[in-house]
Amino acid sequence: MAELAFEYLALALEAARGTAVTPPTHYANLTGWIKPQVEMYEPDESRGTLEEMYRSIRVREWGIWQGEGAADVDILPVFLNMAVEGNVTSPSTPGGATLSRLWEFVPNITADDLETASLYWGDPNVQVWRGAFGYAEELKITADASKPEGVKMSVKGMTQFPLYMAAITGISNAATGVVTSPGHGLVAGDSVTISGVAGMPEVNGNTYTVGTTTATTFQLSATNTTGFGTYTSGGKWVLESPTLPAQILGQLLAAQNMQLWLDTSSAIGTTEITGRVVSGEHTIPTGFVKKHIAVGPTGGKTYTRVGRDKRRINTVVVFELLDTAQYDLFQNESLVKMRCRYNGPLIETGFYYYIEVDTYGKLVFSDWGDLEGVNRTVQFEVNSMLDTTLGASFRVAVQNTRATL
Amino acid sequence: MSEQIAFTYLEKKNPHGSFISGVPLRDLTAVEFDRLPKHVQRSVRATDFYKEAESGKEEDTAPVKPTKKSKED
């Protein structure tokens, strides 16, 4: 899909899953989108004609979203709250550091704490959509030192059906006007522009801030409609682009600055492998599954709950085959502790911006390859397994200078 | 010719160098602010490193494009 100049992807973590948040608190700093998805029920019928389809009804609706681009040490902790461990809102300060801050994410394997987000996408000069109850299905981090590239990330998932407009079925005459719009999905603080209302023309073409809401109504904040005409029919509201947060130019990480440690009996991060690491890739599934359940005649058709399935991460690394040191770990079925660190610029003496992924498990041979057509390489995968010392099968850390998300 | 400053940039409130796309990190004149798209104006109002100046006040000697950022104590 083309990357257009004025489109943005922004998000805000939801305090309560499924309760939309406005305005967004972070730009995703990725190229991405939200797309509406529907499922139709189209029954087979025998009506004695060549016409295949006579009737259909929409039975489910939701959104899919994705973002990809440079691995950003400033925005990544937001996504790691959605993909690895939730409720991580502050970092630690590494010993000896002044400016550096370490954000650590270790999965909670006994409780479901991953966070959801309200995502915003579109061109504010045309229309912006909001996908609430957005969850991450998969987060991926990749780096290939054999290519002139930086460290990259991608994230994808689902949202409730993208919101941008709905019909109005009533507007009260009151000190604070109340709009009736079943299933509106708005929250306090949203801005909406109303049009097409008959009987109360005073509201048409104006933008209002949403006040208190119920499932079927929302207040027009600070708007006295007592002296307005009497609503008769029609009308719609359209969601306006929210107030957008300030941005930061996050540090970029060069793939060639990556490091890798591989340990068996010693603590992770002890034995650095140098002079042969070519690439690393980490695919982190979340196990999120959306649930469509019966909601009665006034309910919508999007999902209202989610569940979590078991998960493990997949790490793929490529080594140059200078000897069989790493191959022997696979041959001997050794339990390995693998640390991949993707370094960025210096923050202060002894401390760099970085993203770090620890994976515990066994090396599995994946493929032979070559480096520039000259040297043999070997690709291994590690599908993470519980490490009793860590209390999980993997860990992700980010070092930056931010004290808050 | 002087121009009215609509928003003062507070550098001390912006340690990470955050920015709003299309908006320079310095004081903004009323003319500059009015030219911004409405959604960008909302972002300027919402962020804490721009402070809206008192209305109706003109800076007698303020340059059109200030070369020195204003600092708040």
Coordinates of C-alpha atoms in Angstrom, one line a residue:
Chain A
M1 CA 0.0 0.0 0.0
A2 CA 1.3 3.4 -0.9
E3 CA 2.8 5.6 1.9
L4 CA 1.0 8.9 1.7
A5 CA 2.4 12.1 3.1
F6 CA -0.3 13.2 5.6
E7 CA -1.4 9.8 6.9
Y8 CA -0.4 8.9 10.5
L9 CA -0.6 5.9 12.8
A10 CA -0.9 6.8 16.4
L11 CA -2.0 5.0 19.6
A12 CA -2.7 5.2 23.3
L13 CA -2.6 2.3 25.7
E14 CA -6.0 1.6 27.2
A15 CA -6.4 1.7 31.0
A16 CA -9.2 -0.8 30.6
R17 CA -9.3 -3.2 27.7
G18 CA -11.9 -2.1 25.2
T19 CA -12.5 1.4 26.6
A20 CA -11.2 3.7 23.9
V21 CA -8.7 6.4 24.9
T22 CA -8.5 9.8 23.3
P23 CA -6.3 11.6 22.4
P24 CA -3.5 9.3 21.3
T25 CA -0.3 9.6 23.4
H26 CA 2.2 8.3 20.9
Y27 CA 3.0 8.3 17.2
A28 CA 3.8 4.7 16.2
N29 CA 6.7 6.0 14.0
L30 CA 6.0 3.2 11.6
T31 CA 4.3 3.0 8.2
G32 CA 1.0 1.3 8.9
W33 CA -2.7 1.2 8.6
I34 CA -6.0 0.0 10.0
K35 CA -8.3 -1.9 7.7
P36 CA -12.0 -2.8 8.2
Q37 CA -12.9 -6.5 7.9
V38 CA -16.4 -8.1 7.7
E39 CA -17.8 -11.6 7.5
M40 CA -21.0 -12.2 5.6
Y41 CA -23.5 -15.0 5.9
E42 CA -24.6 -15.8 2.4
P43 CA -26.8 -18.9 2.4
D44 CA -27.0 -21.3 -0.5
E45 CA -30.5 -21.4 -1.9
S46 CA -32.3 -23.4 -4.5
R47 CA -34.6 -21.1 -6.3
G48 CA -34.5 -22.6 -9.8
T49 CA -32.4 -19.9 -11.5
L50 CA -28.8 -19.3 -12.5
E51 CA -28.5 -16.6 -9.9
E52 CA -26.3 -17.7 -7.1
M53 CA -26.9 -15.2 -4.4
Y54 CA -30.2 -13.7 -3.2
R55 CA -29.6 -12.6 0.4
S56 CA -26.8 -11.8 2.7
I57 CA -26.2 -10.3 6.1
R58 CA -23.1 -9.0 7.8
V59 CA -22.5 -11.2 10.9
R60 CA -19.1 -10.1 12.1
E61 CA -16.9 -7.0 11.8
W62 CA -13.5 -6.1 13.1
G63 CA -10.3 -4.3 12.0
I64 CA -6.8 -5.4 11.3
W65 CA -3.8 -3.2 11.8
Q66 CA -0.1 -3.3 11.2
G67 CA 2.9 -1.1 11.4
E68 CA 6.5 -1.6 10.2
G69 CA 9.6 0.4 10.0
A70 CA 12.8 1.2 12.0
A71 CA 13.1 -0.3 15.4
D72 CA 12.6 2.7 17.6
V73 CA 14.0 2.6 21.2
D74 CA 11.6 5.3 22.3
I75 CA 8.3 3.8 21.0
L76 CA 9.2 0.1 21.4
P77 CA 8.4 0.0 25.2
V78 CA 4.8 1.0 24.3
F79 CA 4.5 -2.0 22.0
L80 CA 6.3 -4.3 24.4
N81 CA 3.5 -3.5 27.0
M82 CA 1.2 -4.9 24.4
A83 CA 3.3 -7.9 23.4
V84 CA 5.6 -9.1 26.2
E85 CA 4.6 -7.7 29.6
G86 CA 2.0 -5.2 30.6
N87 CA 1.9 -2.4 33.2
V88 CA 5.6 -1.5 32.6
T89 CA 5.5 2.2 33.0
S90 CA 8.9 3.1 34.4
P91 CA 12.5 2.0 33.8
S92 CA 15.4 1.4 36.1
T93 CA 18.6 3.3 36.1
P94 CA 21.6 1.0 35.4
G95 CA 24.4 1.1 38.0
G96 CA 26.9 3.8 37.1
A97 CA 24.5 5.5 34.7
T98 CA 23.2 9.0 34.9
L99 CA 21.2 9.5 31.7
S100 CA 20.5 5.9 30.7
R101 CA 17.2 4.1 31.5
L102 CA 16.6 0.4 31.2
W103 CA 13.1 -0.9 30.4
E104 CA 12.8 -4.6 31.0
F105 CA 10.0 -6.9 30.0
V106 CA 9.7 -10.4 31.3
P107 CA 6.4 -12.2 30.4
N108 CA 4.0 -12.9 33.2
I109 CA 3.2 -16.6 32.6
T110 CA 0.6 -16.9 35.3
A111 CA -1.6 -13.9 34.5
D112 CA -2.8 -12.1 31.4
D113 CA -1.4 -8.6 31.7
L114 CA -0.8 -7.6 28.1
E115 CA -2.3 -4.3 27.3
T116 CA -4.6 -3.2 24.5
A117 CA -4.5 0.2 22.7
S118 CA -6.7 2.6 20.8
L119 CA -5.2 3.1 17.4
Y120 CA -5.7 6.0 15.1
W121 CA -5.0 6.0 11.4
G122 CA -5.8 8.3 8.5
D123 CA -5.2 11.7 6.9
P124 CA -6.5 14.5 9.2
N125 CA -7.3 16.5 6.1
V126 CA -9.7 13.8 4.9
Q127 CA -10.7 11.4 7.7
V128 CA -9.1 9.6 10.6
W129 CA -10.4 6.2 11.9
R130 CA -10.1 4.8 15.4
G131 CA -9.7 1.2 16.2
A132 CA -10.4 0.5 19.9
F133 CA -9.6 -2.6 21.8
G134 CA -6.6 -3.0 19.6
Y135 CA -4.3 -5.9 20.5
A136 CA -1.0 -7.1 19.1
E137 CA -0.9 -10.5 17.5
E138 CA 2.8 -10.5 16.8
L139 CA 5.8 -8.3 17.2
K140 CA 8.9 -8.9 15.2
I141 CA 12.5 -7.5 15.5
T142 CA 15.0 -8.1 12.7
A143 CA 18.6 -7.2 12.0
D144 CA 20.9 -8.4 9.1
A145 CA 24.5 -7.2 9.3
S146 CA 25.1 -8.5 5.7
K147 CA 22.7 -5.8 4.3
P148 CA 23.1 -2.1 4.4
E149 CA 20.1 -1.8 6.8
G150 CA 19.1 -0.7 10.2
V151 CA 17.4 -2.8 12.8
K152 CA 13.7 -3.1 11.9
M153 CA 10.5 -3.9 13.7
S154 CA 7.0 -4.8 12.7
V155 CA 3.8 -5.3 14.7
K156 CA 0.3 -6.4 13.7
G157 CA -2.9 -7.2 15.3
M158 CA -6.7 -6.6 15.5
T159 CA -9.0 -3.8 16.6
Q160 CA -12.7 -3.5 17.0
F161 CA -14.4 -2.3 13.8
P162 CA -12.8 1.0 12.8
L163 CA -14.9 3.9 14.0
Y164 CA -15.4 7.2 12.1
M165 CA -19.2 8.0 11.9
A166 CA -22.6 6.8 12.8
A167 CA -26.3 7.8 12.4
I168 CA -28.1 10.1 14.8
T169 CA -31.6 9.1 16.0
G170 CA -32.3 12.0 18.4
I171 CA -31.0 15.1 20.0
S172 CA -32.5 16.5 23.1
N173 CA -33.3 20.1 24.0
A174 CA -31.5 20.6 27.3
A175 CA -29.0 22.7 29.1
T176 CA -26.5 20.1 27.9
G177 CA -27.7 18.6 24.7
V178 CA -27.7 14.8 24.4
V179 CA -27.4 13.0 21.1
T180 CA -28.9 9.5 20.7
S181 CA -26.7 7.3 18.5
P182 CA -26.9 3.6 19.3
G183 CA -23.6 1.9 19.5
H184 CA -21.7 5.1 18.9
G185 CA -18.4 4.0 20.5
L186 CA -17.4 7.6 21.4
V187 CA -15.7 8.6 24.6
A188 CA -15.5 11.8 26.5
G189 CA -13.1 14.1 24.8
D190 CA -13.8 13.0 21.2
S191 CA -14.6 15.8 18.7
V192 CA -17.4 15.2 16.3
T193 CA -19.0 17.2 13.5
I194 CA -22.7 16.9 13.0
S195 CA -24.5 17.2 9.7
G196 CA -27.8 16.3 8.1
V197 CA -30.0 16.8 11.1
A198 CA -33.6 17.9 10.4
G199 CA -35.6 20.0 12.8
M200 CA -32.5 21.2 14.7
P201 CA -30.5 22.9 12.0
E202 CA -28.4 24.8 14.6
V203 CA -26.2 21.8 15.1
N204 CA -25.4 21.1 11.4
G205 CA -21.8 21.8 10.3
N206 CA -20.6 22.4 13.9
T207 CA -17.9 20.5 15.8
Y208 CA -18.6 19.5 19.4
T209 CA -16.7 17.9 22.2
V210 CA -18.2 14.7 23.5
G211 CA -19.1 14.8 27.2
T212 CA -20.6 12.0 29.3
T213 CA -21.6 8.9 27.3
T214 CA -23.8 5.9 27.7
A215 CA -24.0 2.9 25.3
T216 CA -26.5 4.8 23.2
T217 CA -26.1 8.5 23.9
F218 CA -23.4 11.2 24.3
Q219 CA -23.5 14.7 25.6
L220 CA -22.5 17.7 23.6
S221 CA -20.2 19.2 26.1
A222 CA -20.9 22.8 27.1
T223 CA -23.7 23.1 24.5
N224 CA -27.1 24.4 25.6
T225 CA -29.7 23.2 23.0
T226 CA -32.7 24.6 24.9
G227 CA -33.3 27.3 22.4
F228 CA -32.6 25.1 19.3
G229 CA -35.3 23.7 17.0
T230 CA -36.8 20.3 17.8
Y231 CA -35.1 17.3 16.3
T232 CA -37.3 15.5 13.8
S233 CA -35.1 13.0 11.9
G234 CA -31.8 12.1 10.3
G235 CA -28.3 13.3 10.8
K236 CA -24.9 11.8 11.4
W237 CA -21.8 12.6 13.4
V238 CA -18.2 12.2 12.0
L239 CA -15.2 11.7 14.2
E240 CA -12.6 14.5 13.9
S241 CA -8.9 13.9 14.0
P242 CA -7.8 13.9 17.7
T243 CA -5.3 16.2 19.2
L244 CA -2.0 14.6 18.3
P245 CA 1.0 14.3 20.6
A246 CA 4.4 15.8 20.1
Q247 CA 6.9 13.5 18.3
I248 CA 10.5 12.5 19.0
L249 CA 13.2 11.6 16.5
G250 CA 14.1 8.2 18.1
Q251 CA 17.6 6.8 17.7
L252 CA 18.1 4.4 14.8
L253 CA 20.1 1.2 15.3
A254 CA 22.5 -0.2 12.7
A255 CA 22.3 -3.9 12.1
Q256 CA 26.1 -4.2 12.0
N257 CA 26.3 -3.0 15.6
M258 CA 24.6 -6.1 17.0
Q259 CA 26.2 -8.4 19.6
L260 CA 25.4 -12.0 20.5
W261 CA 26.1 -14.0 23.6
L262 CA 25.6 -17.8 23.7
D263 CA 25.9 -19.6 27.1
T264 CA 25.0 -23.0 28.3
S265 CA 26.1 -23.5 31.9
S266 CA 27.2 -19.9 32.6
A267 CA 24.9 -17.0 33.1
I268 CA 23.3 -15.4 30.1
G269 CA 25.4 -12.6 28.6
T270 CA 28.8 -14.2 29.6
T271 CA 30.2 -15.7 26.4
E272 CA 30.1 -13.3 23.5
I273 CA 30.3 -14.8 20.0
T274 CA 32.4 -12.5 17.8
G275 CA 33.5 -12.4 14.2
R276 CA 30.7 -14.6 12.8
V277 CA 27.2 -13.3 13.6
V278 CA 25.4 -12.3 10.5
S279 CA 21.7 -11.7 11.5
G280 CA 19.1 -12.1 14.1
E281 CA 15.3 -12.2 14.0
H282 CA 12.7 -12.5 16.8
T283 CA 9.1 -13.3 16.3
I284 CA 7.0 -12.7 19.5
P285 CA 3.4 -13.9 19.3
T286 CA 1.0 -12.8 22.0
G287 CA -1.5 -15.6 21.9
F288 CA -4.4 -13.0 21.8
V289 CA -7.6 -14.4 20.2
K290 CA -10.7 -12.2 19.7
K291 CA -14.1 -13.5 20.8
H292 CA -17.4 -12.8 19.1
I293 CA -20.2 -13.5 21.6
A294 CA -24.0 -12.9 21.5
V295 CA -24.9 -9.4 22.4
G296 CA -28.6 -9.1 21.7
P297 CA -30.5 -7.1 19.1
T298 CA -28.9 -3.7 20.0
G299 CA -25.4 -4.9 20.2
G300 CA -22.8 -4.5 17.4
K301 CA -21.1 -7.1 15.4
T302 CA -17.5 -6.5 16.5
Y303 CA -15.7 -8.5 19.2
T304 CA -16.2 -7.6 22.8
R305 CA -13.8 -9.9 24.5
V306 CA -10.4 -11.4 24.0
G307 CA -8.6 -14.5 25.3
R308 CA -5.0 -15.6 25.4
D309 CA -3.4 -18.8 24.2
K310 CA 0.0 -20.2 25.2
R311 CA 2.9 -18.8 23.4
R312 CA 6.7 -19.1 22.8
I313 CA 8.9 -16.8 20.8
N314 CA 11.0 -17.9 17.8
T315 CA 14.5 -16.6 17.4
V316 CA 16.4 -17.1 14.2
V317 CA 20.2 -16.4 14.1
V318 CA 22.7 -16.9 11.3
F319 CA 26.3 -17.6 11.9
E320 CA 29.2 -17.8 9.5
L321 CA 30.4 -21.4 9.6
L322 CA 34.1 -20.8 10.5
D323 CA 34.1 -24.0 12.6
T324 CA 31.5 -26.3 14.3
A325 CA 31.4 -24.5 17.7
Q326 CA 27.7 -23.4 17.3
Y327 CA 26.7 -26.5 15.3
D328 CA 28.0 -28.7 18.1
L329 CA 25.5 -27.0 20.5
F330 CA 22.7 -28.2 18.1
Q331 CA 24.4 -31.6 17.7
N332 CA 24.6 -32.1 21.5
E333 CA 21.0 -30.9 22.1
S334 CA 22.4 -28.3 24.5
L335 CA 20.1 -25.9 26.4
V336 CA 21.3 -22.5 25.4
K337 CA 20.8 -19.0 26.7
M338 CA 21.0 -16.6 23.8
R339 CA 21.3 -12.9 24.2
C340 CA 21.0 -10.7 21.1
R341 CA 21.7 -7.0 21.6
Y342 CA 21.1 -4.4 18.9
N343 CA 23.1 -1.4 19.7
G344 CA 22.6 2.2 18.8
P345 CA 24.6 5.4 19.5
L346 CA 26.3 6.1 22.7
I347 CA 24.2 7.7 25.5
E348 CA 27.1 8.2 28.0
T349 CA 30.3 6.5 28.8
G350 CA 29.7 2.8 29.0
F351 CA 26.0 2.9 28.0
Y352 CA 24.4 2.7 24.6
Y353 CA 20.9 2.8 23.2
Y354 CA 19.9 -0.8 22.6
I355 CA 17.3 -3.4 22.2
E356 CA 18.1 -6.8 23.8
V357 CA 16.3 -10.1 23.4
D358 CA 17.1 -13.1 25.6
T359 CA 15.9 -16.4 24.4
Y360 CA 16.2 -19.7 26.3
G361 CA 15.9 -23.1 24.5
K362 CA 17.6 -25.5 22.2
L363 CA 19.2 -24.7 18.8
V364 CA 17.3 -26.3 15.9
F365 CA 19.1 -26.5 12.6
S366 CA 17.2 -24.4 10.0
D367 CA 19.2 -24.1 6.8
W368 CA 22.6 -23.7 5.2
G369 CA 23.2 -20.4 3.5
D370 CA 26.1 -18.3 2.2
L371 CA 27.6 -14.9 3.0
E372 CA 28.2 -12.9 -0.2
G373 CA 28.5 -16.1 -2.1
V374 CA 31.9 -16.8 -0.5
N375 CA 31.5 -18.4 2.9
R376 CA 29.0 -21.0 4.2
T377 CA 26.6 -19.9 6.9
V378 CA 24.3 -21.9 9.2
Q379 CA 20.9 -20.7 10.3
F380 CA 19.5 -21.9 13.7
E381 CA 16.2 -21.4 15.3
V382 CA 15.4 -21.3 19.0
N383 CA 11.8 -21.8 20.1
S384 CA 11.8 -20.6 23.6
M385 CA 11.5 -22.8 26.6
L386 CA 11.0 -22.0 30.3
D387 CA 14.1 -21.0 32.2
T388 CA 13.5 -21.5 35.8
T389 CA 16.0 -18.8 36.9
L390 CA 14.2 -16.2 34.8
G391 CA 10.7 -17.6 35.4
A392 CA 9.8 -17.3 31.8
S393 CA 11.2 -18.4 28.4
F394 CA 12.4 -15.0 27.1
R395 CA 13.0 -11.4 28.0
V396 CA 13.2 -8.2 26.1
A397 CA 14.9 -5.0 27.3
V398 CA 15.3 -1.5 25.8
Q399 CA 17.9 1.0 26.9
N400 CA 17.1 4.7 26.2
T401 CA 17.0 8.0 28.1
R402 CA 13.2 8.1 28.8
A403 CA 11.9 8.1 32.3
T404 CA 8.3 7.7 31.1
L405 CA 6.6 5.8 28.3
Chain B
M1 CA 7.8 45.8 11.8
S2 CA 6.8 43.9 15.0
E3 CA 4.6 40.8 15.0
Q4 CA 2.6 39.6 17.9
I5 CA 4.0 36.5 19.6
A6 CA 1.1 34.0 20.0
F7 CA 3.0 31.1 21.7
T8 CA 6.2 31.2 23.6
Y9 CA 8.5 28.1 23.3
L10 CA 9.6 26.7 26.7
E11 CA 12.9 24.9 25.9
K12 CA 13.3 23.7 29.5
K13 CA 10.1 21.8 29.3
N14 CA 11.3 19.9 26.3
P15 CA 14.4 17.9 27.4
H16 CA 14.0 15.2 24.7
G17 CA 13.6 17.6 21.8
S18 CA 10.0 16.6 21.1
F19 CA 8.4 18.4 18.2
I20 CA 5.1 18.9 16.4
S21 CA 5.5 18.2 12.7
G22 CA 5.5 21.5 10.8
V23 CA 5.9 23.7 13.8
P24 CA 9.4 25.2 14.6
L25 CA 10.8 24.9 18.0
R26 CA 10.8 28.6 18.8
D27 CA 8.3 31.3 19.6
L28 CA 5.4 31.4 17.2
T29 CA 3.9 34.6 15.9
A30 CA 0.1 34.9 15.5
V31 CA 0.4 34.9 11.8
E32 CA 2.4 31.6 11.9
F33 CA 0.0 30.0 14.2
D34 CA -3.1 31.0 12.2
R35 CA -1.5 29.4 9.1
L36 CA -1.2 26.0 10.8
P37 CA -3.9 23.3 10.1
K38 CA -6.6 23.1 12.8
H39 CA -5.4 19.7 14.1
V40 CA -1.8 21.0 14.4
Q41 CA -3.1 24.1 16.3
R42 CA -4.8 21.8 18.7
S43 CA -1.5 19.9 19.2
V44 CA 0.4 23.2 19.9
R45 CA -2.3 24.2 22.5
A46 CA -2.1 20.8 24.2
T47 CA 1.6 20.4 24.5
D48 CA 3.4 21.8 27.6
F49 CA 6.4 23.3 25.8
Y50 CA 4.4 26.0 24.0
K51 CA 2.8 28.6 26.2
E52 CA 0.0 30.7 24.8
A53 CA 0.9 34.4 25.2
E54 CA -1.6 36.8 26.8
S55 CA -4.0 38.1 24.2
G56 CA -3.9 41.7 22.9
K57 CA -0.3 42.3 23.9
E58 CA 2.1 43.5 21.2
E59 CA 5.9 43.1 21.6
D60 CA 7.2 46.5 20.6
T61 CA 10.7 45.4 19.6
A62 CA 10.2 41.7 19.0
P63 CA 11.8 40.5 15.7
V64 CA 9.5 38.9 13.1
K65 CA 11.4 35.6 13.4
P66 CA 13.1 35.5 16.8
T67 CA 16.7 34.3 16.6
K68 CA 16.9 33.7 20.4
K69 CA 14.5 31.3 22.1
S70 CA 12.6 32.8 25.0
K71 CA 13.3 31.0 28.3
E72 CA 11.0 30.8 31.2
D73 CA 12.5 31.0 34.7

